[in-house]
């Protein structure tokens, strides 16, 4: 399982590397991304964990074939071993069989856990249908810790109905990544969580809010952590400062630090093409364009976003 949250930790979301026409993977471009991530991890507070999640939404998994997702997972699991704390592979897909295939593959290549988003075409109509889907996927890799990726705007399923008692259906269930603005729904995840679970939060602009959402009796074993889907790759050091301020009780400083990503996101939005472009500008890595139907960030807009980034994070 992921480390118990006696301390805050972060999850970095990997980006896929495509050739110039976005027609195929370019794995040679992936290796500098991994080593850059490793060097960045070494420079941040060692009391925090950094756990890459491979083939998530930031990694354009809905646009990739099963074979491409397997190739990326193999590259990350193989090269990250010994360099990063753990690697979690997202195996969610619209097809149950594809999800099971990806889950088995993740177990075979030594992934430390798997995560699954609910199918969004066709969507499960009830929490029971979704729980059965997740149970079938988890059973394909029952030895791996299992995490559910909850995006309420997509699933339409209330978290309480989903997570309450789910450990009886899925013994390997270890937590939820919650990407939604409804903190009451997030609180339902917290209230029904078990001591061995991790609850990860994925809405960058209100990440501070999630750190205080919870149920008092669980606070000794559990604290929500930040899982920044779109900005952690280039705002990791800033997020660490924000979390450190919260941990030390300096809420005035934490609030001031939280405002800065909000200002950037007002300009940059949440587009994968924007995030790829900004990541390339900030890191010097070449990641290639996003794959259709996603579009690359226009040069004029890219320059405006980079200027804003540098003014906020000099």
PDB file of N, CA and C in Angstrom, residues 18 29 45 59 101 105 155 253 262 264 266 268 275 292 299:
ATOM      1  N   UNK A  18       5.091  11.557 -27.189  1.00  0.00           N
ATOM      2  CA  UNK A  18       4.693  11.175 -28.539  1.00  0.00           C
ATOM      3  C   UNK A  18       5.627  11.815 -29.559  1.00  0.00           C
ATOM      4  N   UNK A  29      12.181   9.577 -25.463  1.00  0.00           N
ATOM      5  CA  UNK A  29      11.920  10.881 -24.850  1.00  0.00           C
ATOM      6  C   UNK A  29      11.427  10.745 -23.416  1.00  0.00           C
ATOM      7  N   UNK A  45      11.846  18.140   0.224  1.00  0.00           N
ATOM      8  CA  UNK A  45      11.839  17.658   1.595  1.00  0.00           C
ATOM      9  C   UNK A  45      11.763  16.137   1.639  1.00  0.00           C
ATOM     10  N   UNK A  59      -1.688  11.759 -18.427  1.00  0.00           N
ATOM     11  CA  UNK A  59      -0.903  10.952 -19.363  1.00  0.00           C
ATOM     12  C   UNK A  59      -1.655  10.535 -20.605  1.00  0.00           C
ATOM     13  N   UNK A 101      -6.954  -6.810 -18.414  1.00  0.00           N
ATOM     14  CA  UNK A 101      -5.694  -7.100 -19.101  1.00  0.00           C
ATOM     15  C   UNK A 101      -4.589  -6.170 -18.601  1.00  0.00           C
ATOM     16  N   UNK A 105      -1.192  -7.101 -16.400  1.00  0.00           N
ATOM     17  CA  UNK A 105       0.108  -6.668 -16.902  1.00  0.00           C
ATOM     18  C   UNK A 105       0.853  -5.854 -15.843  1.00  0.00           C
ATOM     19  N   UNK A 155     -18.676  10.420 -13.135  1.00  0.00           N
ATOM     20  CA  UNK A 155     -19.376   9.217 -12.680  1.00  0.00           C
ATOM     21  C   UNK A 155     -20.812   9.488 -12.275  1.00  0.00           C
ATOM     22  N   UNK A 253       0.357  31.793   5.812  1.00  0.00           N
ATOM     23  CA  UNK A 253       1.297  31.532   4.729  1.00  0.00           C
ATOM     24  C   UNK A 253       0.743  30.508   3.751  1.00  0.00           C
ATOM     25  N   UNK A 262      -3.849  29.323  -8.187  1.00  0.00           N
ATOM     26  CA  UNK A 262      -5.150  29.767  -8.680  1.00  0.00           C
ATOM     27  C   UNK A 262      -4.977  30.837  -9.754  1.00  0.00           C
ATOM     28  N   UNK A 264      -2.386  31.281 -11.677  1.00  0.00           N
ATOM     29  CA  UNK A 264      -1.841  30.670 -12.890  1.00  0.00           C
ATOM     30  C   UNK A 264      -2.926  29.934 -13.664  1.00  0.00           C
ATOM     31  N   UNK A 266      -6.065  30.475 -13.766  1.00  0.00           N
ATOM     32  CA  UNK A 266      -7.002  31.385 -14.430  1.00  0.00           C
ATOM     33  C   UNK A 266      -6.539  31.716 -15.843  1.00  0.00           C
ATOM     34  N   UNK A 268      -3.983  29.590 -17.477  1.00  0.00           N
ATOM     35  CA  UNK A 268      -3.581  28.361 -18.173  1.00  0.00           C
ATOM     36  C   UNK A 268      -4.720  27.381 -18.391  1.00  0.00           C
ATOM     37  N   UNK A 275      -0.612  22.034 -20.384  1.00  0.00           N
ATOM     38  CA  UNK A 275       0.281  21.477 -19.370  1.00  0.00           C
ATOM     39  C   UNK A 275       1.537  20.872 -19.979  1.00  0.00           C
ATOM     40  N   UNK A 292      -4.709  13.885 -30.920  1.00  0.00           N
ATOM     41  CA  UNK A 292      -6.094  14.252 -31.218  1.00  0.00           C
ATOM     42  C   UNK A 292      -7.068  13.322 -30.502  1.00  0.00           C
ATOM     43  N   UNK A 299       1.280  29.024 -29.909  1.00  0.00           N
ATOM     44  CA  UNK A 299       2.499  29.688 -29.454  1.00  0.00           C
ATOM     45  C   UNK A 299       2.206  30.981 -28.698  1.00  0.00           C
TER      46      UNK A 299
END
